[in-house]
Each structure stands twice: as C-alpha cells, then as structure tokens.
C-alpha cells in the first residue's frame, strides 16, 4: 500500500494490540492510528489514545465509556468515544481508515473483521477465530471487495512469505501452483512432555506459562491443548485454499522456524526469526516492503540445534478434533471454536478442569452432528449457531 496508512487497532490493549502500537510508533512518517478499541482496562485504553492521538475509541458499554472518560486527562483533546459492537464494525468500515488490525480475541471479533474486508481495507488478521467460524464468508468478502488480506498469525505469515504472491495479498481460490503441502510448526506448549494422567489438576497459571511466546490468556491455553494449532490448520485451509490432507503439523519446540512450504520439486522454504509478533505485524503493515520492527537478529549459533517431531494425537485430542471439524464442514468448525471458547473461559475462571476442555468440545461436536439441518448463508446464521453452541456448552456445567 502506498501512502500514509490510518489504522484501526481493534483489541488494542491485548498482546497483539500492544505489539502493533509499538511497530506503528516506529514509523510516524507512514503509519498513524485512526481508532482503538478495548473490552476492559479502560485506563490503559486512555493512555494509548493519548499517546497515539486516536480520533476514535470504541468501548463495550456506557459504564466502560464512563470509566474511559474518568481516566482521560483534562488537557488532552478527547477522542470520539463510541459504544458497542456495531460501532466496532462501523469504525472498521469507516472511509477515514485504510487499514484494520483485527486483534480481538474470539468469535466476538468476526463482525468487525468482516466489515473491514467488505469495505476493501487492508486487513491484518490476527483474530483466527473469525476465519474458523466464517472462512468461506470472510474470504468471499475479501475477494468481492478487493481487500488486502495479510495473515498475522506467525505460522500463516511465514507461509505467506514462503509462497509466490507477486506483491498481492488477496484471497486465492486454489492452492498456489507447484505447492505440495503446508507445514505448520507448533511449540507443543508447556505440557509437551507431561504424562497426560498428570494434567487433571493443571492450574490456569501453569497452562498460560508458554515456553516461547508471551500472549493473551485464551490463546495461551489453546497452545497448551494444541487446539490453537487445530484452529491454525483451519485458518491455513481458508487463507491458502489448501485441502486438509495437504496441511501437516510438526512439533518444533524452539519456535524459530515459524512454518514451511513444501514444493513439488522437493524444495522446502521456511521463514525463521525470533518468536516476537512484531515481525509478522510489521510485515503486514509494510507489505510489500520491509519495515524495521524492533525485533533483534536471530543468532542461530546460540540455538545450536533445532528439533522437530511428530505430534501425538492421543496426547493432544484437541488437534484431532480440529481435523475432524475441518473435514466435517463449517457448522462443525463454528461448534469447535465456540465450545472451546466456553470451556477455556470456564477453565480460566476455575470452574472446569483442564482435561475437560476436549470433552466439552467433543460433546458439542456430537450434539451439532445430530442437529437436523443448519443453514449458514450469512453472518447472522453463523452468529446464531455460535450462540446455540455456547448455550449447549454452558449447560454442560461450564457456565
Ligand atoms: P488478548 O487477550 O491479549 O487481547 C484481546 C483484545 O481483545 C483486548 O484488547 C480485549 O480488550 C479485546 N476483547 C476481548 N474480548 C472482547 C470482546 N468480546 N469484544 C471486543 N473486544 C474484546 O489476546 P491476544 O493474545 O492479543 O490475541 C488476539 C487475537 O490474536 C486472538 O484471536 C489470538 O488467537 C490471535 N493471535 C495472538 C497471538 C499472540 O501472540 N498473542 C499470536 C497469533 C494470533
Ligand atoms: Mg500462531
């Protein structure tokens, strides 16, 4: 994209949001903030709005608005404070905005991400749950509106970098020519070597202690169960129009190789770097150019060796459930994601044992498979099934 980018950072107080603001601040000549949004931590949102000079902020409720205004320093020029999820989608589609960082966690981020695609923005997509719930709808919107779609998830950003793209970032309808398969790397999370029998009493703090990446709590739990890698397989299927049987997962505990593309001639291209999300974020912001990101050089001699191993589907049942959902279709993918969001929230609040997360997902998938017929023609249908799954999963004793 040539010219100055005016960016809406949706989910600005989160891990990806903070990293995005860090990169933007390094390039005042070409990047600026148009809007910010957060669901909680209004004091932090106010600090960010002062620092970036955001014209608009979006908060979830009137109460949050009052807290934001109470935290606002009298001397600074106040931004336009908008309330609610419809305002999020409006901001994402606003003509004042060129670029949207979709960094809200969960399916809650879907309507705004879709609005950004439908209005032809440059969309930096971190919110993988949006693609899992509505991949076909989202990719069609990118295509129809001529939006630019840059994957921010480190694996997909790596794959994008290793694929031929001719300087364009859109929505492919078929796998790139000459590509045999995509290889997603996974760290294996904090429980890679644990005996599954010892996981019953795992605490949220243990599950969130990721060995390599510093991330929000939901994705950290997803990394421990490897449901995160399952969501990423589904994400890769949509982003790169790749069938499930040509997407492979490999455990790579050092998280230095961010993912790989295998070609028909036997070549394998990989993208390497430090595990720091500012690299994929700056790639998305600068595309097709490279921007300074604040990430230091990768010293491979410090690592000495890089390890790779096959994932154990019995140890990580969530990975198996994800492949099953992808093969079963969109309703199953919506179910997988929504049931997982409910189960992970219950686990983080101490209401559900860690080992019950795959059980809740599995029960929800069985329930969904037994439903007579589900029409998924548009966003409303997707959100209606998402709500129904949450109700079912909640009734299992997780809410
Ligand atoms: P986080 O929990 O740190 O931040 C989430 C942000 O979304 C916060 O600003 C929060 O206020 C906002 N939010 C939460 N619930 C909301 C709701 N219902 N409505 C509106 N806003 C809401 O999460 P994160 O780690 O930054 O992850 C964000 C997204 O990026 C997720 O989809 C995650 O899977 C993806 N992602 C994150 C990383 C990472 O390194 N953190 C890497 C790859 C992909
Ligand atoms: Mg990832």
PDB file of C-alpha atoms in Angstrom, residues 102-392:
ATOM      1  CA  UNK A 102      -8.216  -7.407  13.711  1.00  0.00           C
ATOM      2  CA  UNK A 103      -6.793  -8.354  17.113  1.00  0.00           C
ATOM      3  CA  UNK A 104      -9.902  -9.002  19.174  1.00  0.00           C
ATOM      4  CA  UNK A 105      -9.864 -12.471  20.719  1.00  0.00           C
ATOM      5  CA  UNK A 106     -12.590 -14.963  19.827  1.00  0.00           C
ATOM      6  CA  UNK A 107     -15.587 -15.028  17.507  1.00  0.00           C
ATOM      7  CA  UNK A 108     -16.564 -11.675  19.046  1.00  0.00           C
ATOM      8  CA  UNK A 109     -14.127 -10.156  16.553  1.00  0.00           C
ATOM      9  CA  UNK A 110     -15.837 -11.619  13.500  1.00  0.00           C
ATOM     10  CA  UNK A 111     -18.377  -8.883  12.607  1.00  0.00           C
ATOM     11  CA  UNK A 112     -15.750  -6.122  12.653  1.00  0.00           C
ATOM     12  CA  UNK A 113     -13.179  -8.178  10.725  1.00  0.00           C
ATOM     13  CA  UNK A 114     -15.814  -8.984   8.121  1.00  0.00           C
ATOM     14  CA  UNK A 115     -16.844  -5.325   7.907  1.00  0.00           C
ATOM     15  CA  UNK A 116     -13.210  -4.392   7.224  1.00  0.00           C
ATOM     16  CA  UNK A 117     -12.981  -6.996   4.442  1.00  0.00           C
ATOM     17  CA  UNK A 118     -16.304  -5.930   2.936  1.00  0.00           C
ATOM     18  CA  UNK A 119     -15.167  -2.337   2.731  1.00  0.00           C
ATOM     19  CA  UNK A 120     -11.974  -3.275   0.900  1.00  0.00           C
ATOM     20  CA  UNK A 121      -9.443  -2.335   3.577  1.00  0.00           C
ATOM     21  CA  UNK A 122      -6.017  -3.723   4.158  1.00  0.00           C
ATOM     22  CA  UNK A 123      -6.923  -6.301   6.812  1.00  0.00           C
ATOM     23  CA  UNK A 124      -4.239  -7.557   9.159  1.00  0.00           C
ATOM     24  CA  UNK A 125      -5.839 -10.687  10.539  1.00  0.00           C
ATOM     25  CA  UNK A 126      -4.698 -11.911  13.956  1.00  0.00           C
ATOM     26  CA  UNK A 127      -8.220 -12.963  15.010  1.00  0.00           C
ATOM     27  CA  UNK A 128      -8.051 -16.570  13.775  1.00  0.00           C
ATOM     28  CA  UNK A 129     -11.430 -17.448  15.337  1.00  0.00           C
ATOM     29  CA  UNK A 130     -13.094 -15.219  12.704  1.00  0.00           C
ATOM     30  CA  UNK A 131     -11.764 -17.424   9.906  1.00  0.00           C
ATOM     31  CA  UNK A 132     -12.564 -20.640  11.741  1.00  0.00           C
ATOM     32  CA  UNK A 133     -16.180 -19.584  12.238  1.00  0.00           C
ATOM     33  CA  UNK A 134     -16.764 -17.990   8.842  1.00  0.00           C
ATOM     34  CA  UNK A 135     -13.895 -18.809   6.490  1.00  0.00           C
ATOM     35  CA  UNK A 136     -15.929 -19.039   3.274  1.00  0.00           C
ATOM     36  CA  UNK A 137     -17.871 -15.855   4.018  1.00  0.00           C
ATOM     37  CA  UNK A 138     -14.767 -13.939   5.000  1.00  0.00           C
ATOM     38  CA  UNK A 139     -12.654 -14.992   2.011  1.00  0.00           C
ATOM     39  CA  UNK A 140     -15.524 -14.234  -0.383  1.00  0.00           C
ATOM     40  CA  UNK A 141     -15.790 -10.753   1.136  1.00  0.00           C
ATOM     41  CA  UNK A 142     -12.056 -10.174   0.631  1.00  0.00           C
ATOM     42  CA  UNK A 143     -12.365 -11.283  -2.982  1.00  0.00           C
ATOM     43  CA  UNK A 144     -15.532  -9.333  -3.792  1.00  0.00           C
ATOM     44  CA  UNK A 145     -14.336  -6.087  -2.240  1.00  0.00           C
ATOM     45  CA  UNK A 146     -10.743  -6.389  -3.449  1.00  0.00           C
ATOM     46  CA  UNK A 147      -9.473  -6.135   0.130  1.00  0.00           C
ATOM     47  CA  UNK A 148      -5.857  -6.889   1.003  1.00  0.00           C
ATOM     48  CA  UNK A 149      -5.573  -9.744   3.490  1.00  0.00           C
ATOM     49  CA  UNK A 150      -2.333 -10.151   5.410  1.00  0.00           C
ATOM     50  CA  UNK A 151      -2.167 -13.043   7.874  1.00  0.00           C
ATOM     51  CA  UNK A 152      -0.625 -12.014  11.194  1.00  0.00           C
ATOM     52  CA  UNK A 153      -0.636 -15.381  12.956  1.00  0.00           C
ATOM     53  CA  UNK A 154       3.099 -16.153  12.837  1.00  0.00           C
ATOM     54  CA  UNK A 155       2.683 -19.511  11.059  1.00  0.00           C
ATOM     55  CA  UNK A 156       0.452 -18.106   8.341  1.00  0.00           C
ATOM     56  CA  UNK A 157       2.570 -15.030   7.967  1.00  0.00           C
ATOM     57  CA  UNK A 158       5.574 -17.335   7.490  1.00  0.00           C
ATOM     58  CA  UNK A 159       3.701 -19.412   4.897  1.00  0.00           C
ATOM     59  CA  UNK A 160       2.560 -16.274   3.095  1.00  0.00           C
ATOM     60  CA  UNK A 161       6.186 -15.117   2.956  1.00  0.00           C
ATOM     61  CA  UNK A 162       7.246 -18.513   1.512  1.00  0.00           C
ATOM     62  CA  UNK A 163       4.523 -18.627  -1.172  1.00  0.00           C
ATOM     63  CA  UNK A 164       4.670 -16.871  -4.543  1.00  0.00           C
ATOM     64  CA  UNK A 165       2.333 -13.869  -4.210  1.00  0.00           C
ATOM     65  CA  UNK A 166       3.613 -11.351  -6.730  1.00  0.00           C
ATOM     66  CA  UNK A 167       3.198  -8.492  -4.275  1.00  0.00           C
ATOM     67  CA  UNK A 168      -0.544  -9.098  -3.946  1.00  0.00           C
ATOM     68  CA  UNK A 169      -2.365 -10.171  -0.785  1.00  0.00           C
ATOM     69  CA  UNK A 170      -5.853 -11.370  -1.603  1.00  0.00           C
ATOM     70  CA  UNK A 171      -7.990 -14.487  -1.361  1.00  0.00           C
ATOM     71  CA  UNK A 172      -6.726 -17.353  -3.557  1.00  0.00           C
ATOM     72  CA  UNK A 173      -9.316 -19.763  -4.930  1.00  0.00           C
ATOM     73  CA  UNK A 174      -6.918 -22.660  -5.459  1.00  0.00           C
ATOM     74  CA  UNK A 175      -3.629 -23.782  -3.880  1.00  0.00           C
ATOM     75  CA  UNK A 176      -0.605 -21.942  -5.263  1.00  0.00           C
ATOM     76  CA  UNK A 177       0.872 -23.813  -8.236  1.00  0.00           C
ATOM     77  CA  UNK A 178       3.776 -26.113  -7.504  1.00  0.00           C
ATOM     78  CA  UNK A 179       2.995 -26.367  -3.798  1.00  0.00           C
ATOM     79  CA  UNK A 180       2.713 -29.889  -2.386  1.00  0.00           C
ATOM     80  CA  UNK A 181       1.865 -29.079   1.203  1.00  0.00           C
ATOM     81  CA  UNK A 182       1.982 -26.575   4.044  1.00  0.00           C
ATOM     82  CA  UNK A 183       3.874 -27.492   7.203  1.00  0.00           C
ATOM     83  CA  UNK A 184       2.754 -25.667  10.341  1.00  0.00           C
ATOM     84  CA  UNK A 185       5.193 -25.707  13.225  1.00  0.00           C
ATOM     85  CA  UNK A 186       3.962 -25.897  16.817  1.00  0.00           C
ATOM     86  CA  UNK A 187       5.925 -25.482  20.026  1.00  0.00           C
ATOM     87  CA  UNK A 188       3.918 -28.185  21.790  1.00  0.00           C
ATOM     88  CA  UNK A 189       3.199 -25.746  24.646  1.00  0.00           C
ATOM     89  CA  UNK A 190       4.040 -26.185  28.315  1.00  0.00           C
ATOM     90  CA  UNK A 191       2.770 -29.802  28.569  1.00  0.00           C
ATOM     91  CA  UNK A 192       4.582 -31.338  25.615  1.00  0.00           C
ATOM     92  CA  UNK A 193       6.401 -33.842  27.821  1.00  0.00           C
ATOM     93  CA  UNK A 194       3.837 -34.210  30.619  1.00  0.00           C
ATOM     94  CA  UNK A 195       2.162 -37.530  31.273  1.00  0.00           C
ATOM     95  CA  UNK A 196      -1.486 -36.960  30.227  1.00  0.00           C
ATOM     96  CA  UNK A 197      -2.523 -38.580  33.532  1.00  0.00           C
ATOM     97  CA  UNK A 198      -0.886 -35.666  35.409  1.00  0.00           C
ATOM     98  CA  UNK A 199      -2.896 -32.955  33.657  1.00  0.00           C
ATOM     99  CA  UNK A 200      -6.115 -33.271  35.703  1.00  0.00           C
ATOM    100  CA  UNK A 201      -5.057 -30.649  38.260  1.00  0.00           C
ATOM    101  CA  UNK A 202      -3.276 -28.210  35.966  1.00  0.00           C
ATOM    102  CA  UNK A 203      -3.863 -24.574  37.015  1.00  0.00           C
ATOM    103  CA  UNK A 204      -4.525 -21.619  34.670  1.00  0.00           C
ATOM    104  CA  UNK A 205      -1.117 -20.195  35.630  1.00  0.00           C
ATOM    105  CA  UNK A 206       0.629 -23.414  34.535  1.00  0.00           C
ATOM    106  CA  UNK A 207      -1.358 -23.577  31.308  1.00  0.00           C
ATOM    107  CA  UNK A 208      -0.614 -19.921  30.480  1.00  0.00           C
ATOM    108  CA  UNK A 209       3.142 -20.273  31.065  1.00  0.00           C
ATOM    109  CA  UNK A 210       4.070 -20.678  27.403  1.00  0.00           C
ATOM    110  CA  UNK A 211       7.727 -21.638  26.900  1.00  0.00           C
ATOM    111  CA  UNK A 212       8.428 -19.259  23.965  1.00  0.00           C
ATOM    112  CA  UNK A 213       5.660 -16.741  23.282  1.00  0.00           C
ATOM    113  CA  UNK A 214       4.057 -14.112  25.501  1.00  0.00           C
ATOM    114  CA  UNK A 215       0.352 -13.985  24.544  1.00  0.00           C
ATOM    115  CA  UNK A 216      -3.166 -13.397  25.846  1.00  0.00           C
ATOM    116  CA  UNK A 217      -4.592 -15.971  28.270  1.00  0.00           C
ATOM    117  CA  UNK A 218      -7.091 -17.620  25.902  1.00  0.00           C
ATOM    118  CA  UNK A 219      -4.571 -18.337  23.137  1.00  0.00           C
ATOM    119  CA  UNK A 220      -2.053 -19.471  25.766  1.00  0.00           C
ATOM    120  CA  UNK A 221      -4.480 -22.169  26.979  1.00  0.00           C
ATOM    121  CA  UNK A 222      -5.215 -23.058  23.343  1.00  0.00           C
ATOM    122  CA  UNK A 223      -1.480 -23.524  22.813  1.00  0.00           C
ATOM    123  CA  UNK A 224      -1.281 -25.864  25.805  1.00  0.00           C
ATOM    124  CA  UNK A 225      -4.132 -28.057  24.487  1.00  0.00           C
ATOM    125  CA  UNK A 226      -2.900 -27.569  20.882  1.00  0.00           C
ATOM    126  CA  UNK A 227      -6.421 -26.542  19.944  1.00  0.00           C
ATOM    127  CA  UNK A 228      -4.589 -23.404  18.787  1.00  0.00           C
ATOM    128  CA  UNK A 229      -2.748 -25.450  16.163  1.00  0.00           C
ATOM    129  CA  UNK A 230      -6.058 -27.009  15.169  1.00  0.00           C
ATOM    130  CA  UNK A 231      -7.586 -23.560  14.668  1.00  0.00           C
ATOM    131  CA  UNK A 232      -4.492 -22.688  12.645  1.00  0.00           C
ATOM    132  CA  UNK A 233      -4.931 -25.717  10.376  1.00  0.00           C
ATOM    133  CA  UNK A 234      -8.473 -24.496   9.623  1.00  0.00           C
ATOM    134  CA  UNK A 235      -7.148 -20.946   9.202  1.00  0.00           C
ATOM    135  CA  UNK A 236      -4.499 -22.192   6.718  1.00  0.00           C
ATOM    136  CA  UNK A 237      -7.162 -24.115   4.804  1.00  0.00           C
ATOM    137  CA  UNK A 238      -9.077 -20.876   4.166  1.00  0.00           C
ATOM    138  CA  UNK A 239      -6.188 -18.448   3.716  1.00  0.00           C
ATOM    139  CA  UNK A 240      -4.344 -20.606   1.191  1.00  0.00           C
ATOM    140  CA  UNK A 241      -7.246 -22.624  -0.306  1.00  0.00           C
ATOM    141  CA  UNK A 242      -5.467 -25.785   0.830  1.00  0.00           C
ATOM    142  CA  UNK A 243      -7.239 -29.114   1.486  1.00  0.00           C
ATOM    143  CA  UNK A 244      -6.877 -30.609   4.976  1.00  0.00           C
ATOM    144  CA  UNK A 245      -4.785 -33.561   3.794  1.00  0.00           C
ATOM    145  CA  UNK A 246      -2.117 -31.195   2.452  1.00  0.00           C
ATOM    146  CA  UNK A 247      -1.634 -29.413   5.778  1.00  0.00           C
ATOM    147  CA  UNK A 248       0.761 -31.028   8.220  1.00  0.00           C
ATOM    148  CA  UNK A 249       1.635 -30.151  11.824  1.00  0.00           C
ATOM    149  CA  UNK A 250       5.172 -30.641  13.141  1.00  0.00           C
ATOM    150  CA  UNK A 251       6.292 -30.024  16.716  1.00  0.00           C
ATOM    151  CA  UNK A 252       9.265 -27.707  16.854  1.00  0.00           C
ATOM    152  CA  UNK A 253       9.919 -26.768  20.482  1.00  0.00           C
ATOM    153  CA  UNK A 254      12.280 -23.825  19.809  1.00  0.00           C
ATOM    154  CA  UNK A 255       9.698 -21.791  17.789  1.00  0.00           C
ATOM    155  CA  UNK A 256      12.433 -20.456  15.493  1.00  0.00           C
ATOM    156  CA  UNK A 257      11.102 -21.921  12.221  1.00  0.00           C
ATOM    157  CA  UNK A 258       7.675 -20.283  12.060  1.00  0.00           C
ATOM    158  CA  UNK A 259       6.326 -22.580   9.314  1.00  0.00           C
ATOM    159  CA  UNK A 260       7.249 -24.062   5.917  1.00  0.00           C
ATOM    160  CA  UNK A 261       6.010 -24.637   2.381  1.00  0.00           C
ATOM    161  CA  UNK A 262       6.919 -27.837   0.524  1.00  0.00           C
ATOM    162  CA  UNK A 263       7.046 -27.664  -3.282  1.00  0.00           C
ATOM    163  CA  UNK A 264       6.576 -30.371  -5.929  1.00  0.00           C
ATOM    164  CA  UNK A 265      10.285 -30.377  -6.749  1.00  0.00           C
ATOM    165  CA  UNK A 266      11.198 -31.297  -3.156  1.00  0.00           C
ATOM    166  CA  UNK A 267      12.193 -27.773  -2.106  1.00  0.00           C
ATOM    167  CA  UNK A 268      11.052 -26.677   1.336  1.00  0.00           C
ATOM    168  CA  UNK A 269      11.005 -22.942   2.087  1.00  0.00           C
ATOM    169  CA  UNK A 270      10.893 -21.790   5.689  1.00  0.00           C
ATOM    170  CA  UNK A 271      10.678 -18.449   7.460  1.00  0.00           C
ATOM    171  CA  UNK A 272      12.783 -18.125  10.609  1.00  0.00           C
ATOM    172  CA  UNK A 273      13.054 -15.477  13.261  1.00  0.00           C
ATOM    173  CA  UNK A 274      12.777 -14.720  16.930  1.00  0.00           C
ATOM    174  CA  UNK A 275       9.407 -15.542  18.470  1.00  0.00           C
ATOM    175  CA  UNK A 276       8.210 -11.917  18.517  1.00  0.00           C
ATOM    176  CA  UNK A 277       4.888 -10.938  16.916  1.00  0.00           C
ATOM    177  CA  UNK A 278       6.280  -7.560  15.849  1.00  0.00           C
ATOM    178  CA  UNK A 279       7.894  -9.351  12.869  1.00  0.00           C
ATOM    179  CA  UNK A 280       4.631 -10.562  11.248  1.00  0.00           C
ATOM    180  CA  UNK A 281       2.868  -7.339  12.283  1.00  0.00           C
ATOM    181  CA  UNK A 282       5.479  -5.130  10.607  1.00  0.00           C
ATOM    182  CA  UNK A 283       5.437  -7.398   7.549  1.00  0.00           C
ATOM    183  CA  UNK A 284       1.672  -6.856   7.283  1.00  0.00           C
ATOM    184  CA  UNK A 285       1.953  -3.108   7.795  1.00  0.00           C
ATOM    185  CA  UNK A 286       4.855  -2.645   5.396  1.00  0.00           C
ATOM    186  CA  UNK A 287       3.845  -5.133   2.677  1.00  0.00           C
ATOM    187  CA  UNK A 288       5.268  -5.398   0.089  1.00  0.00           C
ATOM    188  CA  UNK A 289       8.162  -3.534   1.683  1.00  0.00           C
ATOM    189  CA  UNK A 290      10.027  -4.471   4.863  1.00  0.00           C
ATOM    190  CA  UNK A 291       9.862  -2.236   7.916  1.00  0.00           C
ATOM    191  CA  UNK A 292      12.065  -2.053  10.969  1.00  0.00           C
ATOM    192  CA  UNK A 293      10.126  -3.843  13.736  1.00  0.00           C
ATOM    193  CA  UNK A 294      12.266  -3.581  16.848  1.00  0.00           C
ATOM    194  CA  UNK A 295      12.992  -7.331  16.699  1.00  0.00           C
ATOM    195  CA  UNK A 296      16.664  -8.170  17.035  1.00  0.00           C
ATOM    196  CA  UNK A 297      18.637 -10.545  14.792  1.00  0.00           C
ATOM    197  CA  UNK A 298      18.310 -14.320  15.025  1.00  0.00           C
ATOM    198  CA  UNK A 299      21.547 -15.853  16.252  1.00  0.00           C
ATOM    199  CA  UNK A 300      21.321 -19.485  15.113  1.00  0.00           C
ATOM    200  CA  UNK A 301      24.646 -20.334  16.720  1.00  0.00           C
ATOM    201  CA  UNK A 302      23.063 -19.536  20.079  1.00  0.00           C
ATOM    202  CA  UNK A 303      20.446 -22.231  19.440  1.00  0.00           C
ATOM    203  CA  UNK A 304      22.971 -24.710  18.074  1.00  0.00           C
ATOM    204  CA  UNK A 305      20.224 -27.147  17.106  1.00  0.00           C
ATOM    205  CA  UNK A 306      16.599 -27.134  16.028  1.00  0.00           C
ATOM    206  CA  UNK A 307      14.342 -30.117  16.806  1.00  0.00           C
ATOM    207  CA  UNK A 308      11.292 -31.471  15.002  1.00  0.00           C
ATOM    208  CA  UNK A 309       8.924 -34.287  15.955  1.00  0.00           C
ATOM    209  CA  UNK A 310       5.515 -35.650  15.037  1.00  0.00           C
ATOM    210  CA  UNK A 311       2.599 -34.553  17.254  1.00  0.00           C
ATOM    211  CA  UNK A 312       0.914 -37.236  19.342  1.00  0.00           C
ATOM    212  CA  UNK A 313      -2.820 -37.016  18.629  1.00  0.00           C
ATOM    213  CA  UNK A 314      -3.655 -39.024  21.760  1.00  0.00           C
ATOM    214  CA  UNK A 315      -1.771 -36.646  23.986  1.00  0.00           C
ATOM    215  CA  UNK A 316      -3.402 -33.695  22.197  1.00  0.00           C
ATOM    216  CA  UNK A 317      -7.022 -34.744  21.450  1.00  0.00           C
ATOM    217  CA  UNK A 318      -7.936 -31.139  20.535  1.00  0.00           C
ATOM    218  CA  UNK A 319      -5.719 -31.386  17.467  1.00  0.00           C
ATOM    219  CA  UNK A 320      -7.573 -34.489  16.319  1.00  0.00           C
ATOM    220  CA  UNK A 321     -10.950 -32.838  16.987  1.00  0.00           C
ATOM    221  CA  UNK A 322      -9.906 -29.857  14.842  1.00  0.00           C
ATOM    222  CA  UNK A 323      -9.032 -32.002  11.817  1.00  0.00           C
ATOM    223  CA  UNK A 324     -12.358 -33.804  12.287  1.00  0.00           C
ATOM    224  CA  UNK A 325     -14.217 -30.484  12.364  1.00  0.00           C
ATOM    225  CA  UNK A 326     -12.444 -29.193   9.258  1.00  0.00           C
ATOM    226  CA  UNK A 327     -13.395 -32.354   7.360  1.00  0.00           C
ATOM    227  CA  UNK A 328     -16.990 -32.202   8.654  1.00  0.00           C
ATOM    228  CA  UNK A 329     -17.592 -28.617   7.468  1.00  0.00           C
ATOM    229  CA  UNK A 330     -18.422 -25.119   8.610  1.00  0.00           C
ATOM    230  CA  UNK A 331     -21.059 -25.938  11.229  1.00  0.00           C
ATOM    231  CA  UNK A 332     -18.569 -28.243  12.946  1.00  0.00           C
ATOM    232  CA  UNK A 333     -15.857 -25.557  12.829  1.00  0.00           C
ATOM    233  CA  UNK A 334     -18.188 -22.984  14.414  1.00  0.00           C
ATOM    234  CA  UNK A 335     -19.018 -25.585  17.068  1.00  0.00           C
ATOM    235  CA  UNK A 336     -15.384 -26.472  17.742  1.00  0.00           C
ATOM    236  CA  UNK A 337     -14.498 -22.827  18.231  1.00  0.00           C
ATOM    237  CA  UNK A 338     -17.488 -21.755  20.332  1.00  0.00           C
ATOM    238  CA  UNK A 339     -17.351 -24.813  22.620  1.00  0.00           C
ATOM    239  CA  UNK A 340     -13.648 -24.226  23.117  1.00  0.00           C
ATOM    240  CA  UNK A 341     -14.172 -20.539  23.981  1.00  0.00           C
ATOM    241  CA  UNK A 342     -16.732 -21.514  26.627  1.00  0.00           C
ATOM    242  CA  UNK A 343     -14.577 -24.323  28.025  1.00  0.00           C
ATOM    243  CA  UNK A 344     -11.396 -22.220  28.142  1.00  0.00           C
ATOM    244  CA  UNK A 345     -13.198 -19.337  29.877  1.00  0.00           C
ATOM    245  CA  UNK A 346     -14.581 -21.805  32.447  1.00  0.00           C
ATOM    246  CA  UNK A 347     -11.115 -23.299  32.971  1.00  0.00           C
ATOM    247  CA  UNK A 348      -9.529 -19.850  33.401  1.00  0.00           C
ATOM    248  CA  UNK A 349     -12.182 -18.991  35.995  1.00  0.00           C
ATOM    249  CA  UNK A 350     -11.582 -22.226  37.908  1.00  0.00           C
ATOM    250  CA  UNK A 351     -14.946 -23.796  37.026  1.00  0.00           C
ATOM    251  CA  UNK A 352     -13.698 -26.588  34.746  1.00  0.00           C
ATOM    252  CA  UNK A 353     -10.730 -28.970  34.988  1.00  0.00           C
ATOM    253  CA  UNK A 354      -8.173 -28.614  32.220  1.00  0.00           C
ATOM    254  CA  UNK A 355      -8.771 -32.144  30.927  1.00  0.00           C
ATOM    255  CA  UNK A 356     -12.443 -31.380  30.383  1.00  0.00           C
ATOM    256  CA  UNK A 357     -11.732 -28.892  27.594  1.00  0.00           C
ATOM    257  CA  UNK A 358     -11.561 -31.599  24.862  1.00  0.00           C
ATOM    258  CA  UNK A 359     -14.534 -33.391  26.459  1.00  0.00           C
ATOM    259  CA  UNK A 360     -16.732 -30.298  26.177  1.00  0.00           C
ATOM    260  CA  UNK A 361     -15.655 -29.778  22.549  1.00  0.00           C
ATOM    261  CA  UNK A 362     -16.228 -33.416  21.682  1.00  0.00           C
ATOM    262  CA  UNK A 363     -19.716 -33.431  23.269  1.00  0.00           C
ATOM    263  CA  UNK A 364     -20.610 -30.227  21.395  1.00  0.00           C
ATOM    264  CA  UNK A 365     -19.435 -31.689  18.071  1.00  0.00           C
ATOM    265  CA  UNK A 366     -21.588 -34.788  18.662  1.00  0.00           C
ATOM    266  CA  UNK A 367     -24.566 -32.599  19.541  1.00  0.00           C
ATOM    267  CA  UNK A 368     -24.069 -30.477  16.412  1.00  0.00           C
ATOM    268  CA  UNK A 369     -23.690 -33.532  14.156  1.00  0.00           C
ATOM    269  CA  UNK A 370     -27.119 -34.663  15.387  1.00  0.00           C
ATOM    270  CA  UNK A 371     -28.904 -31.405  14.530  1.00  0.00           C
ATOM    271  CA  UNK A 372     -31.313 -31.885  11.646  1.00  0.00           C
ATOM    272  CA  UNK A 373     -30.166 -29.111   9.345  1.00  0.00           C
ATOM    273  CA  UNK A 374     -28.286 -25.875   9.768  1.00  0.00           C
ATOM    274  CA  UNK A 375     -28.378 -23.121   7.159  1.00  0.00           C
ATOM    275  CA  UNK A 376     -25.264 -20.984   7.138  1.00  0.00           C
ATOM    276  CA  UNK A 377     -25.996 -18.431   4.442  1.00  0.00           C
ATOM    277  CA  UNK A 378     -24.633 -15.336   6.132  1.00  0.00           C
ATOM    278  CA  UNK A 379     -23.189 -13.721   9.250  1.00  0.00           C
ATOM    279  CA  UNK A 380     -26.472 -13.891  11.189  1.00  0.00           C
ATOM    280  CA  UNK A 381     -26.654 -17.677  10.703  1.00  0.00           C
ATOM    281  CA  UNK A 382     -23.052 -18.086  11.837  1.00  0.00           C
ATOM    282  CA  UNK A 383     -23.645 -15.992  14.957  1.00  0.00           C
ATOM    283  CA  UNK A 384     -26.909 -17.836  15.726  1.00  0.00           C
ATOM    284  CA  UNK A 385     -25.164 -21.222  15.687  1.00  0.00           C
ATOM    285  CA  UNK A 386     -22.293 -19.766  17.730  1.00  0.00           C
ATOM    286  CA  UNK A 387     -24.807 -18.663  20.392  1.00  0.00           C
ATOM    287  CA  UNK A 388     -26.585 -22.050  20.366  1.00  0.00           C
ATOM    288  CA  UNK A 389     -23.281 -23.904  20.855  1.00  0.00           C
ATOM    289  CA  UNK A 390     -22.359 -21.612  23.747  1.00  0.00           C
ATOM    290  CA  UNK A 391     -25.696 -22.401  25.383  1.00  0.00           C
ATOM    291  CA  UNK A 392     -25.149 -26.143  24.924  1.00  0.00           C
TER     292      UNK A 392
END
